[in-house]
mmCIF file of C-alpha atoms and ligand atoms in Angstrom:
data_model
loop_
_atom_site.group_PDB
_atom_site.id
_atom_site.type_symbol
_atom_site.label_atom_id
_atom_site.label_comp_id
_atom_site.label_asym_id
_atom_site.label_seq_id
_atom_site.Cartn_x
_atom_site.Cartn_y
_atom_site.Cartn_z
ATOM 1 C CA MET A 77 158.795 154.046 148.894
ATOM 2 C CA GLN A 78 156.518 152.658 151.689
ATOM 3 C CA SER A 79 153.873 151.461 149.146
ATOM 4 C CA ASN A 80 156.258 149.592 147.653
ATOM 5 C CA HIS A 81 156.837 147.183 150.379
ATOM 6 C CA PHE A 82 152.955 145.445 149.966
ATOM 7 C CA LYS A 83 151.646 144.553 147.528
ATOM 8 C CA ARG A 84 147.583 146.483 146.587
ATOM 9 C CA HIS A 85 145.273 143.584 146.067
ATOM 10 C CA ARG A 86 142.461 145.945 146.742
ATOM 11 C CA ARG A 87 143.887 147.885 143.621
ATOM 12 C CA LEU A 88 141.557 144.852 141.379
ATOM 13 C CA ARG A 89 138.304 145.660 143.633
ATOM 14 C CA THR A 90 137.962 149.019 143.111
ATOM 15 C CA SER A 91 134.478 148.992 141.367
ATOM 16 C CA ASP A 92 131.695 146.502 139.790
ATOM 17 C CA ALA A 93 133.229 146.915 135.949
ATOM 18 C CA MET A 94 136.618 146.052 137.470
ATOM 19 C CA ARG A 95 135.900 143.179 139.599
ATOM 20 C CA SER A 96 134.066 141.776 136.780
ATOM 21 C CA MET A 97 137.406 141.815 134.123
ATOM 22 C CA VAL A 98 139.368 139.987 136.712
ATOM 23 C CA ARG A 99 136.368 137.269 137.710
ATOM 24 C CA GLU A 100 137.820 133.792 137.202
ATOM 25 C CA THR A 101 134.900 131.647 137.338
ATOM 26 C CA LYS A 102 131.687 132.555 135.522
ATOM 27 C CA LEU A 103 128.167 130.861 136.211
ATOM 28 C CA THR A 104 125.721 130.755 133.541
ATOM 29 C CA THR A 105 122.141 129.062 132.679
ATOM 30 C CA ASP A 106 124.355 126.631 130.609
ATOM 31 C CA ASP A 107 125.874 125.291 133.735
ATOM 32 C CA LEU A 108 122.384 124.050 135.250
ATOM 33 C CA ILE A 109 120.343 120.911 135.379
ATOM 34 C CA TYR A 110 117.019 120.612 136.605
ATOM 35 C CA ALA A 111 115.601 117.957 138.527
ATOM 36 C CA ILE A 112 111.946 117.240 138.096
ATOM 37 C CA PHE A 113 109.989 114.249 140.302
ATOM 38 C CA VAL A 114 107.096 112.981 138.412
ATOM 39 C CA ILE A 115 104.905 111.039 140.101
ATOM 40 C CA GLU A 116 102.001 108.609 138.503
ATOM 41 C CA GLY A 117 98.400 109.904 138.706
ATOM 42 C CA GLU A 118 96.359 112.626 137.534
ATOM 43 C CA ASN A 119 96.197 116.097 138.733
ATOM 44 C CA ILE A 120 98.887 115.689 141.635
ATOM 45 C CA LYS A 121 101.124 118.905 142.377
ATOM 46 C CA ASN A 122 102.379 117.732 145.843
ATOM 47 C CA GLU A 123 104.928 120.566 147.407
ATOM 48 C CA VAL A 124 107.955 117.650 149.369
ATOM 49 C CA PRO A 125 107.699 119.245 152.785
ATOM 50 C CA SER A 126 111.599 119.300 153.435
ATOM 51 C CA MET A 127 112.290 121.003 150.374
ATOM 52 C CA PRO A 128 109.526 123.933 149.526
ATOM 53 C CA GLY A 129 109.633 124.779 146.078
ATOM 54 C CA VAL A 130 110.021 121.588 144.595
ATOM 55 C CA PHE A 131 106.900 119.302 143.683
ATOM 56 C CA GLN A 132 106.028 115.527 142.743
ATOM 57 C CA LEU A 133 104.251 116.429 139.580
ATOM 58 C CA SER A 134 101.772 114.020 137.696
ATOM 59 C CA LEU A 135 102.209 114.229 133.988
ATOM 60 C CA ASP A 136 99.471 116.680 133.038
ATOM 61 C CA TYR A 137 101.552 119.325 135.064
ATOM 62 C CA VAL A 138 104.617 118.221 134.286
ATOM 63 C CA ILE A 139 104.748 119.890 130.228
ATOM 64 C CA ALA A 140 104.094 123.888 131.918
ATOM 65 C CA GLU A 141 107.322 122.686 133.905
ATOM 66 C CA VAL A 142 108.910 121.916 131.297
ATOM 67 C CA LYS A 143 107.957 124.957 129.344
ATOM 68 C CA GLU A 144 108.731 127.131 131.998
ATOM 69 C CA VAL A 145 112.306 125.723 132.921
ATOM 70 C CA TYR A 146 113.227 125.610 128.982
ATOM 71 C CA GLU A 147 111.951 129.242 129.004
ATOM 72 C CA LEU A 148 114.429 130.211 131.600
ATOM 73 C CA GLY A 149 117.116 128.958 129.084
ATOM 74 C CA ILE A 150 118.217 125.831 131.572
ATOM 75 C CA LYS A 151 118.551 123.153 128.246
ATOM 76 C CA ALA A 152 119.073 119.949 130.503
ATOM 77 C CA ILE A 153 116.643 118.439 132.865
ATOM 78 C CA MET A 154 117.029 114.844 134.839
ATOM 79 C CA LEU A 155 114.061 113.252 135.745
ATOM 80 C CA PHE A 156 113.081 111.072 139.193
ATOM 81 C CA GLY A 157 110.204 108.962 138.548
ATOM 82 C CA ILE A 158 107.550 107.533 141.337
ATOM 83 C CA PRO A 159 105.314 104.938 140.545
ATOM 84 C CA LYS A 160 102.119 104.039 142.213
ATOM 85 C CA GLU A 161 103.003 100.385 142.715
ATOM 86 C CA LYS A 162 106.305 99.144 144.198
ATOM 87 C CA ASP A 163 107.409 95.356 144.013
ATOM 88 C CA LYS A 164 110.702 93.559 145.251
ATOM 89 C CA THR A 165 112.381 93.987 141.975
ATOM 90 C CA GLY A 166 111.262 97.333 141.252
ATOM 91 C CA THR A 167 109.231 96.321 137.843
ATOM 92 C CA GLY A 168 107.775 99.785 137.279
ATOM 93 C CA ALA A 169 111.605 100.953 136.645
ATOM 94 C CA TYR A 170 111.935 99.250 133.066
ATOM 95 C CA ASP A 171 108.383 99.067 132.360
ATOM 96 C CA ASP A 172 108.228 100.354 128.558
ATOM 97 C CA ASP A 173 104.940 101.767 129.813
ATOM 98 C CA GLY A 174 106.617 103.306 133.454
ATOM 99 C CA ILE A 175 106.028 106.932 134.770
ATOM 100 C CA VAL A 176 109.121 107.758 133.843
ATOM 101 C CA GLN A 177 108.958 106.293 130.217
ATOM 102 C CA ARG A 178 105.775 108.079 129.881
ATOM 103 C CA ALA A 179 106.970 111.138 130.688
ATOM 104 C CA ILE A 180 110.147 111.201 128.552
ATOM 105 C CA ARG A 181 107.828 110.089 125.426
ATOM 106 C CA LEU A 182 105.640 113.510 126.373
ATOM 107 C CA ILE A 183 108.093 116.024 127.002
ATOM 108 C CA LYS A 184 110.111 114.763 123.861
ATOM 109 C CA GLN A 185 106.479 115.558 121.739
ATOM 110 C CA GLU A 186 105.409 118.315 123.799
ATOM 111 C CA VAL A 187 109.337 120.409 123.977
ATOM 112 C CA PRO A 188 111.512 118.325 122.151
ATOM 113 C CA GLU A 189 114.553 120.656 122.377
ATOM 114 C CA MET A 190 114.558 120.224 126.431
ATOM 115 C CA LEU A 191 118.064 117.326 126.767
ATOM 116 C CA ILE A 192 116.688 114.653 128.887
ATOM 117 C CA ILE A 193 118.647 112.527 131.501
ATOM 118 C CA ALA A 194 117.061 110.230 132.875
ATOM 119 C CA ASP A 195 118.181 108.948 136.551
ATOM 120 C CA THR A 196 118.451 104.972 136.154
ATOM 121 C CA CYS A 197 117.753 103.566 139.724
ATOM 122 C CA LEU A 198 115.814 100.798 141.030
ATOM 123 C CA CYS A 199 114.782 102.420 144.761
ATOM 124 C CA GLU A 200 112.033 104.516 143.615
ATOM 125 C CA TYR A 201 110.475 100.998 142.434
ATOM 126 C CA THR A 202 111.307 99.102 144.970
ATOM 127 C CA SER A 203 109.112 97.962 147.951
ATOM 128 C CA HIS A 204 112.015 97.860 150.283
ATOM 129 C CA GLY A 205 113.612 101.244 148.927
ATOM 130 C CA HIS A 206 116.799 99.669 148.548
ATOM 131 C CA CYS A 207 119.188 100.350 144.634
ATOM 132 C CA GLY A 208 119.210 96.478 143.828
ATOM 133 C CA ILE A 209 118.055 92.701 144.312
ATOM 134 C CA VAL A 210 117.610 91.987 148.044
ATOM 135 C CA GLU A 211 118.421 88.365 148.855
ATOM 136 C CA GLN A 212 118.551 87.589 152.447
ATOM 137 C CA GLU A 213 118.784 91.569 153.500
ATOM 138 C CA LYS A 214 121.579 92.122 150.975
ATOM 139 C CA VAL A 215 121.572 93.578 147.663
ATOM 140 C CA VAL A 216 122.995 91.610 145.321
ATOM 141 C CA ASN A 217 125.459 93.249 142.576
ATOM 142 C CA ASP A 218 125.330 91.050 139.408
ATOM 143 C CA SER A 219 121.306 90.606 139.513
ATOM 144 C CA SER A 220 120.974 93.857 139.638
ATOM 145 C CA LEU A 221 122.889 94.680 137.188
ATOM 146 C CA ALA A 222 120.806 92.947 134.610
ATOM 147 C CA LEU A 223 117.294 95.129 135.740
ATOM 148 C CA LEU A 224 119.023 98.339 135.874
ATOM 149 C CA ALA A 225 120.635 97.670 132.024
ATOM 150 C CA LYS A 226 116.583 96.658 131.202
ATOM 151 C CA THR A 227 116.064 100.253 132.876
ATOM 152 C CA ALA A 228 118.416 101.674 130.673
ATOM 153 C CA VAL A 229 117.366 100.742 127.178
ATOM 154 C CA SER A 230 113.672 101.146 127.986
ATOM 155 C CA GLN A 231 114.644 104.621 129.065
ATOM 156 C CA ALA A 232 116.328 105.498 126.010
ATOM 157 C CA LYS A 233 113.976 103.840 123.475
ATOM 158 C CA ALA A 234 111.475 106.448 125.261
ATOM 159 C CA GLY A 235 113.718 108.730 123.681
ATOM 160 C CA ALA A 236 116.037 109.936 127.009
ATOM 161 C CA ASP A 237 119.056 111.692 125.784
ATOM 162 C CA MET A 238 121.382 110.443 128.452
ATOM 163 C CA ILE A 239 121.469 107.631 131.087
ATOM 164 C CA ALA A 240 122.534 108.369 134.671
ATOM 165 C CA PRO A 241 123.120 105.548 136.323
ATOM 166 C CA SER A 242 122.786 105.861 140.115
ATOM 167 C CA ASN A 243 122.820 102.578 141.632
ATOM 168 C CA MET A 244 126.273 102.344 142.995
ATOM 169 C CA MET A 245 126.542 98.233 141.047
ATOM 170 C CA ASP A 246 129.807 96.983 140.593
ATOM 171 C CA GLY A 247 130.057 97.371 136.635
ATOM 172 C CA PHE A 248 126.836 99.407 135.870
ATOM 173 C CA VAL A 249 128.597 101.539 133.337
ATOM 174 C CA VAL A 250 130.136 98.842 131.106
ATOM 175 C CA THR A 251 126.729 97.236 131.343
ATOM 176 C CA ILE A 252 124.464 99.441 130.783
ATOM 177 C CA ARG A 253 126.783 100.682 127.738
ATOM 178 C CA LYS A 254 126.939 96.911 126.427
ATOM 179 C CA ALA A 255 123.430 96.794 126.286
ATOM 180 C CA LEU A 256 122.435 100.063 124.967
ATOM 181 C CA ASP A 257 124.912 99.395 121.945
ATOM 182 C CA LYS A 258 123.413 96.236 121.360
ATOM 183 C CA VAL A 259 120.024 97.894 120.322
ATOM 184 C CA GLY A 260 121.479 100.655 118.643
ATOM 185 C CA PHE A 261 121.766 103.483 121.276
ATOM 186 C CA GLU A 262 125.525 103.665 120.871
ATOM 187 C CA ASP A 263 125.057 107.773 120.633
ATOM 188 C CA VAL A 264 123.309 107.835 123.875
ATOM 189 C CA PRO A 265 126.043 109.003 126.673
ATOM 190 C CA ILE A 266 126.087 107.779 130.342
ATOM 191 C CA MET A 267 126.393 110.419 132.763
ATOM 192 C CA SER A 268 128.039 107.952 135.706
ATOM 193 C CA TYR A 269 127.435 108.599 139.738
ATOM 194 C CA ALA A 270 130.828 107.744 140.191
ATOM 195 C CA VAL A 271 131.471 109.055 142.944
ATOM 196 C CA LYS A 272 128.124 108.887 145.351
ATOM 197 C CA TYR A 273 128.614 108.871 149.143
ATOM 198 C CA ALA A 274 126.407 107.280 151.414
ATOM 199 C CA SER A 275 125.104 110.849 152.533
ATOM 200 C CA ALA A 276 122.511 111.954 155.320
ATOM 201 C CA PHE A 277 122.188 114.600 152.844
ATOM 202 C CA TYR A 278 119.702 112.764 150.635
ATOM 203 C CA GLY A 279 117.036 112.466 153.113
ATOM 204 C CA PRO A 280 115.002 115.567 151.917
ATOM 205 C CA PHE A 281 115.069 113.562 148.309
ATOM 206 C CA ARG A 282 113.712 110.231 149.914
ATOM 207 C CA ASP A 283 110.542 111.809 150.458
ATOM 208 C CA ALA A 284 110.371 113.345 147.830
ATOM 209 C CA ALA A 285 111.200 110.146 145.787
ATOM 210 C CA ASP A 286 109.320 107.799 148.486
ATOM 211 C CA SER A 287 112.720 105.847 148.373
ATOM 212 C CA THR A 288 113.968 105.389 152.087
ATOM 213 C CA PRO A 289 115.316 102.162 152.672
ATOM 214 C CA THR A 290 112.530 100.058 154.945
ATOM 215 C CA PHE A 291 115.835 97.906 156.222
ATOM 216 C CA GLY A 292 119.268 99.004 156.413
ATOM 217 C CA ASN A 293 121.440 101.910 154.415
ATOM 218 C CA ARG A 294 122.798 102.125 151.554
ATOM 219 C CA LYS A 295 126.742 101.681 153.052
ATOM 220 C CA THR A 296 127.214 98.301 151.444
ATOM 221 C CA TYR A 297 126.955 100.123 147.939
ATOM 222 C CA GLN A 298 127.297 103.953 148.366
ATOM 223 C CA MET A 299 130.964 105.216 149.524
ATOM 224 C CA ASP A 300 132.056 105.887 152.996
ATOM 225 C CA PRO A 301 132.345 110.091 153.549
ATOM 226 C CA ALA A 302 135.671 109.757 154.840
ATOM 227 C CA ASN A 303 137.435 108.167 151.453
ATOM 228 C CA ARG A 304 139.642 110.348 149.034
ATOM 229 C CA LEU A 305 141.211 107.529 146.924
ATOM 230 C CA GLU A 306 138.276 105.150 146.735
ATOM 231 C CA ALA A 307 136.940 108.297 145.039
ATOM 232 C CA MET A 308 139.541 107.731 142.302
ATOM 233 C CA ARG A 309 138.998 104.879 142.136
ATOM 234 C CA GLU A 310 135.284 104.566 141.515
ATOM 235 C CA ALA A 311 135.992 107.541 138.882
ATOM 236 C CA GLU A 312 138.875 105.533 137.087
ATOM 237 C CA THR A 313 136.940 102.300 136.681
ATOM 238 C CA ASP A 314 133.744 104.136 135.359
ATOM 239 C CA ILE A 315 135.480 106.035 132.927
ATOM 240 C CA GLU A 316 137.936 102.889 131.836
ATOM 241 C CA GLU A 317 133.941 101.271 131.375
ATOM 242 C CA GLY A 318 132.969 103.831 128.892
ATOM 243 C CA ALA A 319 131.356 106.941 131.293
ATOM 244 C CA ASP A 320 131.143 110.263 129.574
ATOM 245 C CA PHE A 321 130.716 112.081 132.483
ATOM 246 C CA LEU A 322 131.476 111.718 136.359
ATOM 247 C CA ILE A 323 129.054 112.611 138.558
ATOM 248 C CA VAL A 324 130.388 113.524 142.259
ATOM 249 C CA LYS A 325 127.492 113.563 144.896
ATOM 250 C CA PRO A 326 126.857 115.362 147.516
ATOM 251 C CA ALA A 327 128.307 118.892 146.163
ATOM 252 C CA LEU A 328 129.507 121.009 148.978
ATOM 253 C CA ALA A 329 131.058 118.977 151.834
ATOM 254 C CA TYR A 330 132.904 117.150 148.570
ATOM 255 C CA LEU A 331 134.535 120.059 146.601
ATOM 256 C CA ASP A 332 137.697 118.803 147.650
ATOM 257 C CA ILE A 333 136.617 115.657 146.058
ATOM 258 C CA VAL A 334 135.155 117.936 142.814
ATOM 259 C CA ARG A 335 138.355 119.404 142.387
ATOM 260 C CA ALA A 336 140.499 115.897 142.549
ATOM 261 C CA VAL A 337 138.602 114.570 140.067
ATOM 262 C CA LYS A 338 138.635 117.363 137.631
ATOM 263 C CA ASP A 339 142.300 117.155 137.936
ATOM 264 C CA THR A 340 143.144 113.661 137.059
ATOM 265 C CA PHE A 341 140.224 112.276 134.223
ATOM 266 C CA ARG A 342 139.058 114.028 131.076
ATOM 267 C CA VAL A 343 135.758 114.146 130.913
ATOM 268 C CA PRO A 344 132.999 116.582 131.928
ATOM 269 C CA VAL A 345 132.752 116.716 136.069
ATOM 270 C CA ILE A 346 129.388 117.309 137.740
ATOM 271 C CA ALA A 347 128.603 117.952 141.158
ATOM 272 C CA TYR A 348 125.052 117.086 142.421
ATOM 273 C CA ASN A 349 123.886 119.777 144.660
ATOM 274 C CA VAL A 350 121.326 117.582 146.185
ATOM 275 C CA SER A 351 118.539 117.380 148.680
ATOM 276 C CA GLY A 352 119.805 118.439 152.322
ATOM 277 C CA GLU A 353 121.770 121.303 150.877
ATOM 278 C CA TYR A 354 118.771 122.741 149.424
ATOM 279 C CA ALA A 355 116.463 122.040 152.605
ATOM 280 C CA MET A 356 119.273 123.336 154.854
ATOM 281 C CA VAL A 357 119.497 127.071 152.545
ATOM 282 C CA LYS A 358 115.718 127.084 152.239
ATOM 283 C CA ALA A 359 115.314 126.403 156.216
ATOM 284 C CA ALA A 360 117.768 129.116 156.918
ATOM 285 C CA ALA A 361 116.114 131.670 154.721
ATOM 286 C CA MET A 362 112.268 130.909 155.473
ATOM 287 C CA ASN A 363 113.329 132.081 158.898
ATOM 288 C CA GLY A 364 115.374 135.309 157.993
ATOM 289 C CA TRP A 365 118.679 134.081 158.666
ATOM 290 C CA ILE A 366 120.594 134.391 155.765
ATOM 291 C CA ASP A 367 120.160 135.853 152.638
ATOM 292 C CA GLU A 368 119.024 132.519 149.771
ATOM 293 C CA GLN A 369 119.722 134.676 146.802
ATOM 294 C CA ALA A 370 123.884 135.189 148.044
ATOM 295 C CA VAL A 371 123.887 132.393 149.441
ATOM 296 C CA VAL A 372 122.780 130.292 146.782
ATOM 297 C CA MET A 373 125.108 132.117 144.024
ATOM 298 C CA GLU A 374 128.065 132.160 146.612
ATOM 299 C CA LYS A 375 127.399 127.560 146.903
ATOM 300 C CA LEU A 376 127.384 127.464 142.663
ATOM 301 C CA MET A 377 130.121 129.640 141.709
ATOM 302 C CA ALA A 378 132.243 127.527 144.655
ATOM 303 C CA MET A 379 131.265 124.269 142.809
ATOM 304 C CA LYS A 380 132.060 125.518 139.971
ATOM 305 C CA ARG A 381 135.310 127.291 141.479
ATOM 306 C CA ALA A 382 136.575 123.615 142.301
ATOM 307 C CA GLY A 383 135.706 122.030 139.131
ATOM 308 C CA ALA A 384 132.151 121.023 138.294
ATOM 309 C CA ASP A 385 131.969 121.637 134.903
ATOM 310 C CA LEU A 386 127.546 121.221 135.345
ATOM 311 C CA ILE A 387 125.728 121.472 138.138
ATOM 312 C CA ILE A 388 122.320 119.435 139.349
ATOM 313 C CA THR A 389 120.403 121.365 141.064
ATOM 314 C CA TYR A 390 116.744 122.454 142.522
ATOM 315 C CA PHE A 391 117.829 125.851 142.441
ATOM 316 C CA ALA A 392 117.796 125.671 138.742
ATOM 317 C CA LYS A 393 115.158 127.774 137.980
ATOM 318 C CA ASP A 394 115.475 130.552 141.087
ATOM 319 C CA VAL A 395 119.474 130.747 139.537
ATOM 320 C CA ALA A 396 118.076 131.096 135.932
ATOM 321 C CA LYS A 397 115.755 134.084 137.132
ATOM 322 C CA TRP A 398 118.631 135.867 139.283
ATOM 323 C CA LEU A 399 120.813 135.626 136.076
ATOM 324 C CA GLN A 400 118.647 137.454 133.809
HETATM 325 C C1 PBG B 630 118.592 107.622 143.813
HETATM 326 C C2 PBG B 630 119.172 108.646 144.007
HETATM 327 C C3 PBG B 630 119.458 109.228 145.006
HETATM 328 C C4 PBG B 630 119.816 110.702 144.626
HETATM 329 C C5 PBG B 630 120.090 110.875 143.306
HETATM 330 N N1 PBG B 630 119.745 109.297 142.689
HETATM 331 C C6 PBG B 630 118.737 108.686 146.705
HETATM 332 C C7 PBG B 630 119.954 107.690 147.109
HETATM 333 O O1 PBG B 630 120.591 107.307 146.631
HETATM 334 O O2 PBG B 630 119.104 107.271 148.559
HETATM 335 C C8 PBG B 630 119.829 111.499 145.973
HETATM 336 C C9 PBG B 630 120.029 112.769 145.315
HETATM 337 C C10 PBG B 630 119.402 114.022 146.411
HETATM 338 O O3 PBG B 630 119.755 113.763 147.794
HETATM 339 O O4 PBG B 630 119.314 115.717 145.966
HETATM 340 N N2 PBG B 630 119.617 106.457 144.049
#
């Protein structure tokens, strides 16, 4: 009776078919949101040096990209804009003819089925690179809110299906919710960057979006990576204020936070697989040090296992191809 002294876990791992029967987590293209950088100008397709395979695209290139993404089975994109001109108050963010607004209108016209999520922030549009209004080298909360709300309304007017505020000002969800409702956009959901850490993993994004702060850092508005309870407070207030989705960002080093948010709140949770996480995999893969496909699939599976309902990732197109 020797065999009864221990459990035979390997029984459930004997074949592909057996393993797929007992697989607890599934990753599909429905889980993916692809981020796209649109840049003002013409005939621009700049590969971001620290993000191989990711481009800044002018509007004349965007439609082909969105069609490709849609044909791969990805149903949602997140848009970031890079304007030609920046100023102290980030005017380009809430200009009805701004780069993101024009991109939204064009995509809605050419690929109407694609769900468009507008990242709502000021840092790509301000000359100082901060996510709000700066006075005496400080980012001021309440006056920044007004501009953020203006940005959200302008994006919704252009046709954005969802607003994703990311500047981490207090009260941004309720301010945007009220502003949207006031002009008849009560059906446009808010996907809040509720739990956004002041992370070194955003480095490559700031090259892509040209949004590195010219002085200081974002530690007075983004969260300290050491904190977990604070994440719960942030998530809680955003829910109270009317958030429909909660983003946790970055993803990989914060899977404990994804799980905690998922277990505590009853809204869909999104993990943002950020630029630095992308760059690290690409760099190692280009050196032949890791198997890119296997590593990416393992990472995204881990995000889902941690509780993410959706994943924003620069790997979305690759993953959709691998899943085919
Ligand atoms: C805008 C914003 C940032 C990212 C998403 N929205 C940059 C930042 O906070 O500095 C980072 C995304 C990434 O690293 O992939 N505030």
